[in-house]
PDB file of C-alpha atoms in Angstrom:
ATOM      1  CA  MET A   1       2.778   5.015 -24.452  1.00 65.00           C
ATOM      2  CA  GLY A   2       1.906   1.509 -23.064  1.00 79.00           C
ATOM      3  CA  ALA A   3       3.842   2.058 -19.709  1.00 91.00           C
ATOM      4  CA  HIS A   4       3.241   0.059 -16.642  1.00 93.00           C
ATOM      5  CA  LEU A   5       3.917   1.220 -13.149  1.00 94.00           C
ATOM      6  CA  ARG A   6       5.324  -1.084 -10.423  1.00 95.00           C
ATOM      7  CA  ILE A   7       5.461   0.074  -6.731  1.00 94.00           C
ATOM      8  CA  ALA A   8       8.197  -2.014  -5.074  1.00 94.00           C
ATOM      9  CA  ARG A   9       8.604  -2.187  -1.302  1.00 95.00           C
ATOM     10  CA  PRO A  10      10.836  -4.614   0.720  1.00 95.00           C
ATOM     11  CA  VAL A  11       9.032  -5.901   3.864  1.00 96.00           C
ATOM     12  CA  THR A  12      10.110  -7.919   6.853  1.00 95.00           C
ATOM     13  CA  ASP A  13       7.436 -10.411   6.569  1.00 95.00           C
ATOM     14  CA  LEU A  14       6.321 -11.236   3.158  1.00 96.00           C
ATOM     15  CA  GLU A  15       3.248 -13.389   3.876  1.00 97.00           C
ATOM     16  CA  ARG A  16       1.843 -10.913   6.557  1.00 97.00           C
ATOM     17  CA  SER A  17       2.282  -8.007   4.198  1.00 97.00           C
ATOM     18  CA  ALA A  18       0.933  -9.649   1.172  1.00 97.00           C
ATOM     19  CA  GLU A  19      -2.237 -10.647   3.105  1.00 97.00           C
ATOM     20  CA  MET A  20      -2.575  -7.220   4.671  1.00 97.00           C
ATOM     21  CA  TYR A  21      -2.265  -5.314   1.267  1.00 97.00           C
ATOM     22  CA  ARG A  22      -4.588  -7.893  -0.635  1.00 97.00           C
ATOM     23  CA  ARG A  23      -7.343  -7.485   2.167  1.00 97.00           C
ATOM     24  CA  GLY A  24      -6.922  -3.717   2.876  1.00 97.00           C
ATOM     25  CA  LEU A  25      -6.745  -2.490  -0.658  1.00 96.00           C
ATOM     26  CA  ARG A  26      -8.846  -5.358  -2.382  1.00 95.00           C
ATOM     27  CA  PHE A  27      -5.901  -6.307  -4.528  1.00 96.00           C
ATOM     28  CA  GLU A  28      -5.629  -9.730  -6.141  1.00 96.00           C
ATOM     29  CA  LEU A  29      -2.535 -11.905  -6.217  1.00 97.00           C
ATOM     30  CA  LEU A  30      -1.197 -11.377  -9.525  1.00 97.00           C
ATOM     31  CA  GLY A  31       1.961 -13.482  -9.174  1.00 97.00           C
ATOM     32  CA  ARG A  32       4.556 -14.760  -6.884  1.00 97.00           C
ATOM     33  CA  PHE A  33       8.248 -15.754  -7.011  1.00 96.00           C
ATOM     34  CA  ALA A  34      10.674 -17.793  -4.719  1.00 95.00           C
ATOM     35  CA  ASP A  35      14.191 -17.660  -4.256  1.00 92.00           C
ATOM     36  CA  HIS A  36      14.937 -15.594  -7.433  1.00 90.00           C
ATOM     37  CA  ASP A  37      18.635 -14.750  -6.846  1.00 91.00           C
ATOM     38  CA  GLY A  38      17.866 -14.899  -3.005  1.00 92.00           C
ATOM     39  CA  PHE A  39      14.552 -12.771  -3.278  1.00 94.00           C
ATOM     40  CA  ASP A  40      10.933 -13.831  -2.724  1.00 97.00           C
ATOM     41  CA  GLY A  41       8.125 -11.603  -3.742  1.00 97.00           C
ATOM     42  CA  VAL A  42       4.519 -11.339  -4.668  1.00 98.00           C
ATOM     43  CA  MET A  43       2.760  -8.997  -7.154  1.00 97.00           C
ATOM     44  CA  LEU A  44      -0.665  -7.581  -5.950  1.00 97.00           C
ATOM     45  CA  GLY A  45      -2.888  -5.356  -7.825  1.00 96.00           C
ATOM     46  CA  ARG A  46      -6.032  -5.457 -10.129  1.00 93.00           C
ATOM     47  CA  PRO A  47      -6.075  -7.459 -13.421  1.00 91.00           C
ATOM     48  CA  ASN A  48      -5.628  -5.053 -16.529  1.00 91.00           C
ATOM     49  CA  ALA A  49      -4.584  -2.177 -14.401  1.00 92.00           C
ATOM     50  CA  GLU A  50      -1.613  -0.080 -15.471  1.00 94.00           C
ATOM     51  CA  TYR A  51       0.133  -0.600 -11.981  1.00 93.00           C
ATOM     52  CA  HIS A  52       0.793  -3.319  -9.688  1.00 96.00           C
ATOM     53  CA  PHE A  53       2.683  -3.584  -6.043  1.00 94.00           C
ATOM     54  CA  GLU A  54       5.645  -5.805  -5.610  1.00 97.00           C
ATOM     55  CA  LEU A  55       6.237  -6.750  -2.153  1.00 97.00           C
ATOM     56  CA  THR A  56       9.845  -8.500  -1.628  1.00 96.00           C
ATOM     57  CA  PHE A  57      12.002 -10.033   1.084  1.00 96.00           C
ATOM     58  CA  CYS A  58      15.594 -10.735   0.554  1.00 94.00           C
ATOM     59  CA  ARG A  59      16.606 -14.205   1.990  1.00 90.00           C
ATOM     60  CA  ASP A  60      20.332 -13.369   2.380  1.00 89.00           C
ATOM     61  CA  HIS A  61      20.336  -9.845   3.206  1.00 86.00           C
ATOM     62  CA  PRO A  62      17.024  -8.680   4.643  1.00 78.00           C
ATOM     63  CA  VAL A  63      16.298  -5.119   4.151  1.00 85.00           C
ATOM     64  CA  HIS A  64      14.938  -3.120   6.964  1.00 87.00           C
ATOM     65  CA  PRO A  65      12.532  -0.680   5.558  1.00 90.00           C
ATOM     66  CA  ARG A  66      12.958   2.878   6.705  1.00 92.00           C
ATOM     67  CA  PRO A  67      10.060   5.014   5.236  1.00 94.00           C
ATOM     68  CA  THR A  68       9.412   8.446   6.567  1.00 93.00           C
ATOM     69  CA  GLY A  69       6.115  10.100   7.480  1.00 92.00           C
ATOM     70  CA  GLU A  70       5.925  11.617   3.964  1.00 94.00           C
ATOM     71  CA  ASP A  71       6.603   8.423   1.992  1.00 94.00           C
ATOM     72  CA  LEU A  72       3.079   7.993   1.007  1.00 95.00           C
ATOM     73  CA  LEU A  73       0.564   6.034  -1.289  1.00 94.00           C
ATOM     74  CA  VAL A  74      -2.492   8.173  -1.697  1.00 95.00           C
ATOM     75  CA  LEU A  75      -5.784   6.559  -2.977  1.00 94.00           C
ATOM     76  CA  TYR A  76      -8.549   9.070  -3.983  1.00 95.00           C
ATOM     77  CA  ILE A  77     -12.007   7.862  -3.209  1.00 96.00           C
ATOM     78  CA  PRO A  78     -14.670  10.515  -3.762  1.00 96.00           C
ATOM     79  CA  ASP A  79     -17.889   8.568  -2.587  1.00 96.00           C
ATOM     80  CA  GLU A  80     -18.331   8.697   1.064  1.00 95.00           C
ATOM     81  CA  HIS A  81     -19.699   5.308   1.137  1.00 97.00           C
ATOM     82  CA  GLU A  82     -16.921   3.722  -0.754  1.00 97.00           C
ATOM     83  CA  TRP A  83     -14.368   5.718   1.287  1.00 97.00           C
ATOM     84  CA  LEU A  84     -15.792   4.472   4.625  1.00 97.00           C
ATOM     85  CA  ALA A  85     -15.716   0.985   3.305  1.00 97.00           C
ATOM     86  CA  ALA A  86     -12.063   1.390   2.047  1.00 97.00           C
ATOM     87  CA  CYS A  87     -11.156   2.474   5.527  1.00 98.00           C
ATOM     88  CA  ALA A  88     -12.927  -0.291   7.213  1.00 98.00           C
ATOM     89  CA  ASP A  89     -11.114  -2.694   4.940  1.00 98.00           C
ATOM     90  CA  MET A  90      -7.716  -1.073   5.902  1.00 98.00           C
ATOM     91  CA  GLU A  91      -8.422  -1.437   9.709  1.00 97.00           C
ATOM     92  CA  ALA A  92      -9.934  -5.042   9.300  1.00 98.00           C
ATOM     93  CA  ALA A  93      -6.734  -6.029   7.337  1.00 98.00           C
ATOM     94  CA  GLY A  94      -4.518  -5.011  10.404  1.00 97.00           C
ATOM     95  CA  PHE A  95      -3.218  -1.643   9.147  1.00 98.00           C
ATOM     96  CA  ARG A  96      -2.832   0.850  12.154  1.00 98.00           C
ATOM     97  CA  ARG A  97      -4.536   4.333  11.898  1.00 97.00           C
ATOM     98  CA  ALA A  98      -1.697   7.003  11.975  1.00 97.00           C
ATOM     99  CA  VAL A  99      -1.762  10.681  12.270  1.00 96.00           C
ATOM    100  CA  SER A 100      -0.525  12.296   9.100  1.00 95.00           C
ATOM    101  CA  PHE A 101       2.932  14.317   9.409  1.00 94.00           C
ATOM    102  CA  ASN A 102       1.425  16.821   6.746  1.00 94.00           C
ATOM    103  CA  PRO A 103      -1.839  18.231   8.109  1.00 94.00           C
ATOM    104  CA  TYR A 104      -3.407  18.278   4.575  1.00 93.00           C
ATOM    105  CA  TRP A 105      -3.834  14.799   4.606  1.00 94.00           C
ATOM    106  CA  GLU A 106      -5.213  14.736   8.072  1.00 91.00           C
ATOM    107  CA  ALA A 107      -8.020  17.097   6.983  1.00 91.00           C
ATOM    108  CA  ARG A 108      -8.834  15.217   3.791  1.00 91.00           C
ATOM    109  CA  GLY A 109      -8.734  11.523   4.583  1.00 95.00           C
ATOM    110  CA  ARG A 110      -7.353   8.958   6.970  1.00 97.00           C
ATOM    111  CA  THR A 111      -3.811   7.798   7.007  1.00 98.00           C
ATOM    112  CA  TYR A 112      -2.824   4.101   7.751  1.00 98.00           C
ATOM    113  CA  GLU A 113       0.593   2.477   8.386  1.00 97.00           C
ATOM    114  CA  ASP A 114       1.719  -1.009   8.017  1.00 97.00           C
ATOM    115  CA  PRO A 115       4.036  -2.931  10.358  1.00 96.00           C
ATOM    116  CA  ASP A 116       7.072  -1.816   8.392  1.00 96.00           C
ATOM    117  CA  GLY A 117       6.083   1.902   8.627  1.00 96.00           C
ATOM    118  CA  TYR A 118       4.823   2.391   5.092  1.00 96.00           C
ATOM    119  CA  ARG A 119       1.808   4.740   4.886  1.00 97.00           C
ATOM    120  CA  ILE A 120      -1.195   4.739   2.689  1.00 97.00           C
ATOM    121  CA  VAL A 121      -3.740   7.742   2.660  1.00 97.00           C
ATOM    122  CA  ILE A 122      -7.225   7.025   1.718  1.00 97.00           C
ATOM    123  CA  GLU A 123      -8.432  10.535   0.698  1.00 96.00           C
ATOM    124  CA  ARG A 124     -12.082  11.438   0.406  1.00 95.00           C
ATOM    125  CA  ALA A 125     -11.842  13.419  -2.807  1.00 93.00           C
ATOM    126  CA  GLU A 126     -11.511  13.340  -6.525  1.00 93.00           C
ATOM    127  CA  TRP A 127      -7.988  13.465  -7.748  1.00 90.00           C
ATOM    128  CA  SER A 128      -7.130  16.702  -9.390  1.00 88.00           C
ATOM    129  CA  PRO A 129      -3.759  17.835 -10.833  1.00 87.00           C
ATOM    130  CA  GLY A 130      -4.133  21.470  -9.414  1.00 73.00           C
TER     131      GLY A 130
END
Protein backbone atom coordinates (compact mmCIF):
# COMPACT_ATOMS: atom_id res chain seq x y z
CA MET A 1 0.00 0.00 0.00
CA GLY A 2 2.89 2.40 0.64
CA ALA A 3 1.02 4.41 3.27
CA HIS A 4 2.82 6.59 5.79
CA LEU A 5 1.30 7.58 9.16
CA ARG A 6 1.72 11.09 10.54
CA ILE A 7 0.78 11.80 14.16
CA ALA A 8 0.29 15.55 14.51
CA ARG A 9 0.03 17.40 17.81
CA PRO A 10 -0.26 21.13 18.41
CA VAL A 11 1.95 22.21 21.31
CA THR A 12 2.39 25.34 23.40
CA ASP A 13 6.21 25.34 23.31
CA LEU A 14 7.61 23.82 20.13
CA GLU A 15 11.27 23.69 21.10
CA ARG A 16 10.60 22.21 24.55
CA SER A 17 8.25 19.56 23.17
CA ALA A 18 10.54 18.67 20.27
CA GLU A 19 13.46 18.12 22.62
CA MET A 20 11.37 16.06 25.05
CA TYR A 21 10.02 13.76 22.34
CA ARG A 22 13.42 13.47 20.67
CA ARG A 23 15.12 12.46 23.91
CA GLY A 24 12.29 10.52 25.54
CA LEU A 25 11.42 8.39 22.51
CA ARG A 26 14.89 8.40 20.96
CA PHE A 27 13.53 10.04 17.84
CA GLU A 28 15.61 11.90 15.29
CA LEU A 29 14.80 15.29 13.84
CA LEU A 30 13.54 14.47 10.34
CA GLY A 31 12.65 17.99 9.30
CA ARG A 32 11.42 21.37 10.38
CA PHE A 33 9.58 24.35 8.95
CA ALA A 34 9.05 27.95 10.01
CA ASP A 35 6.22 30.35 9.30
CA HIS A 36 4.45 28.11 6.80
CA ASP A 37 1.19 30.07 6.59
CA GLY A 38 1.70 31.07 10.24
CA PHE A 39 2.75 27.62 11.47
CA ASP A 40 6.10 26.39 12.77
CA GLY A 41 6.76 22.68 13.12
CA VAL A 42 9.14 19.80 13.50
CA MET A 43 8.96 16.23 12.26
CA LEU A 44 10.45 13.57 14.52
CA GLY A 45 10.83 9.84 14.11
CA ARG A 46 13.12 7.14 12.90
CA PRO A 47 14.52 7.20 9.37
CA ASN A 48 12.73 4.76 7.04
CA ALA A 49 9.92 4.12 9.54
CA GLU A 50 6.38 4.20 8.18
CA TYR A 51 5.34 6.89 10.67
CA HIS A 52 6.53 10.20 12.10
CA PHE A 53 5.45 12.78 14.67
CA GLU A 54 4.74 16.34 13.68
CA LEU A 55 4.63 18.92 16.45
CA THR A 56 3.23 22.30 15.45
CA PHE A 57 2.81 25.78 16.84
CA CYS A 58 0.52 28.38 15.27
CA ARG A 59 2.00 31.87 15.49
CA ASP A 60 -1.25 33.73 14.84
CA HIS A 61 -3.81 31.67 16.76
CA PRO A 62 -2.07 29.32 19.20
CA VAL A 63 -4.02 26.15 19.89
CA HIS A 64 -4.43 25.16 23.50
CA PRO A 65 -4.15 21.36 23.57
CA ARG A 66 -7.02 19.55 25.33
CA PRO A 67 -6.18 15.84 25.37
CA THR A 68 -8.15 13.55 27.65
CA GLY A 69 -6.77 10.79 29.85
CA GLU A 70 -7.65 8.34 27.08
CA ASP A 71 -5.84 10.12 24.24
CA LEU A 72 -2.84 7.82 24.23
CA LEU A 73 0.16 6.89 22.19
CA VAL A 74 1.16 3.35 23.22
CA LEU A 75 4.58 1.84 22.60
CA TYR A 76 4.99 -1.91 23.14
CA ILE A 77 8.40 -3.02 24.40
CA PRO A 78 8.46 -6.69 25.46
CA ASP A 79 12.08 -6.88 26.65
CA GLU A 80 12.29 -5.86 30.33
CA HIS A 81 15.74 -4.27 30.02
CA GLU A 82 14.69 -2.21 26.98
CA TRP A 83 11.39 -1.31 28.68
CA LEU A 84 13.17 -0.04 31.81
CA ALA A 85 15.57 1.97 29.63
CA ALA A 86 12.65 3.50 27.70
CA CYS A 87 10.94 4.49 30.96
CA ALA A 88 14.16 6.05 32.25
CA ASP A 89 14.53 7.98 28.96
CA MET A 90 11.01 9.39 29.32
CA GLU A 91 11.67 10.60 32.86
CA ALA A 92 15.10 12.02 31.97
CA ALA A 93 13.53 13.92 29.06
CA GLY A 94 11.06 15.63 31.40
CA PHE A 95 7.89 13.59 30.94
CA ARG A 96 5.85 13.33 34.14
CA ARG A 97 4.73 9.93 35.38
CA ALA A 98 0.91 9.81 35.42
CA VAL A 99 -1.70 7.41 36.73
CA SER A 100 -3.58 5.89 33.81
CA PHE A 101 -7.27 6.64 33.51
CA ASN A 102 -7.80 3.06 32.32
CA PRO A 103 -6.44 0.54 34.88
CA TYR A 104 -5.46 -1.81 32.05
CA TRP A 105 -2.51 0.42 31.19
CA GLU A 106 -1.54 0.88 34.83
CA ALA A 107 -1.21 -2.89 35.25
CA ARG A 108 0.74 -3.44 32.03
CA GLY A 109 3.10 -0.49 31.80
CA ARG A 110 3.79 3.09 32.73
CA THR A 111 2.05 6.22 31.57
CA TYR A 112 3.86 9.51 31.00
CA GLU A 113 2.46 12.96 30.31
CA ASP A 114 4.03 15.94 28.58
CA PRO A 115 3.43 19.58 29.68
CA ASP A 116 0.49 19.88 27.24
CA GLY A 117 -1.27 16.85 28.74
CA TYR A 118 -0.54 14.36 25.96
CA ARG A 119 0.00 10.85 27.29
CA ILE A 120 2.32 8.08 26.22
CA VAL A 121 2.12 4.55 27.60
CA ILE A 122 5.23 2.41 27.60
CA GLU A 123 3.80 -1.10 27.81
CA ARG A 124 5.97 -4.06 28.75
CA ALA A 125 4.46 -6.53 26.33
CA GLU A 126 4.40 -7.70 22.76
CA TRP A 127 1.67 -6.08 20.66
CA SER A 128 -1.16 -8.40 19.75
CA PRO A 129 -4.36 -7.65 17.82
CA GLY A 130 -6.47 -9.82 20.10
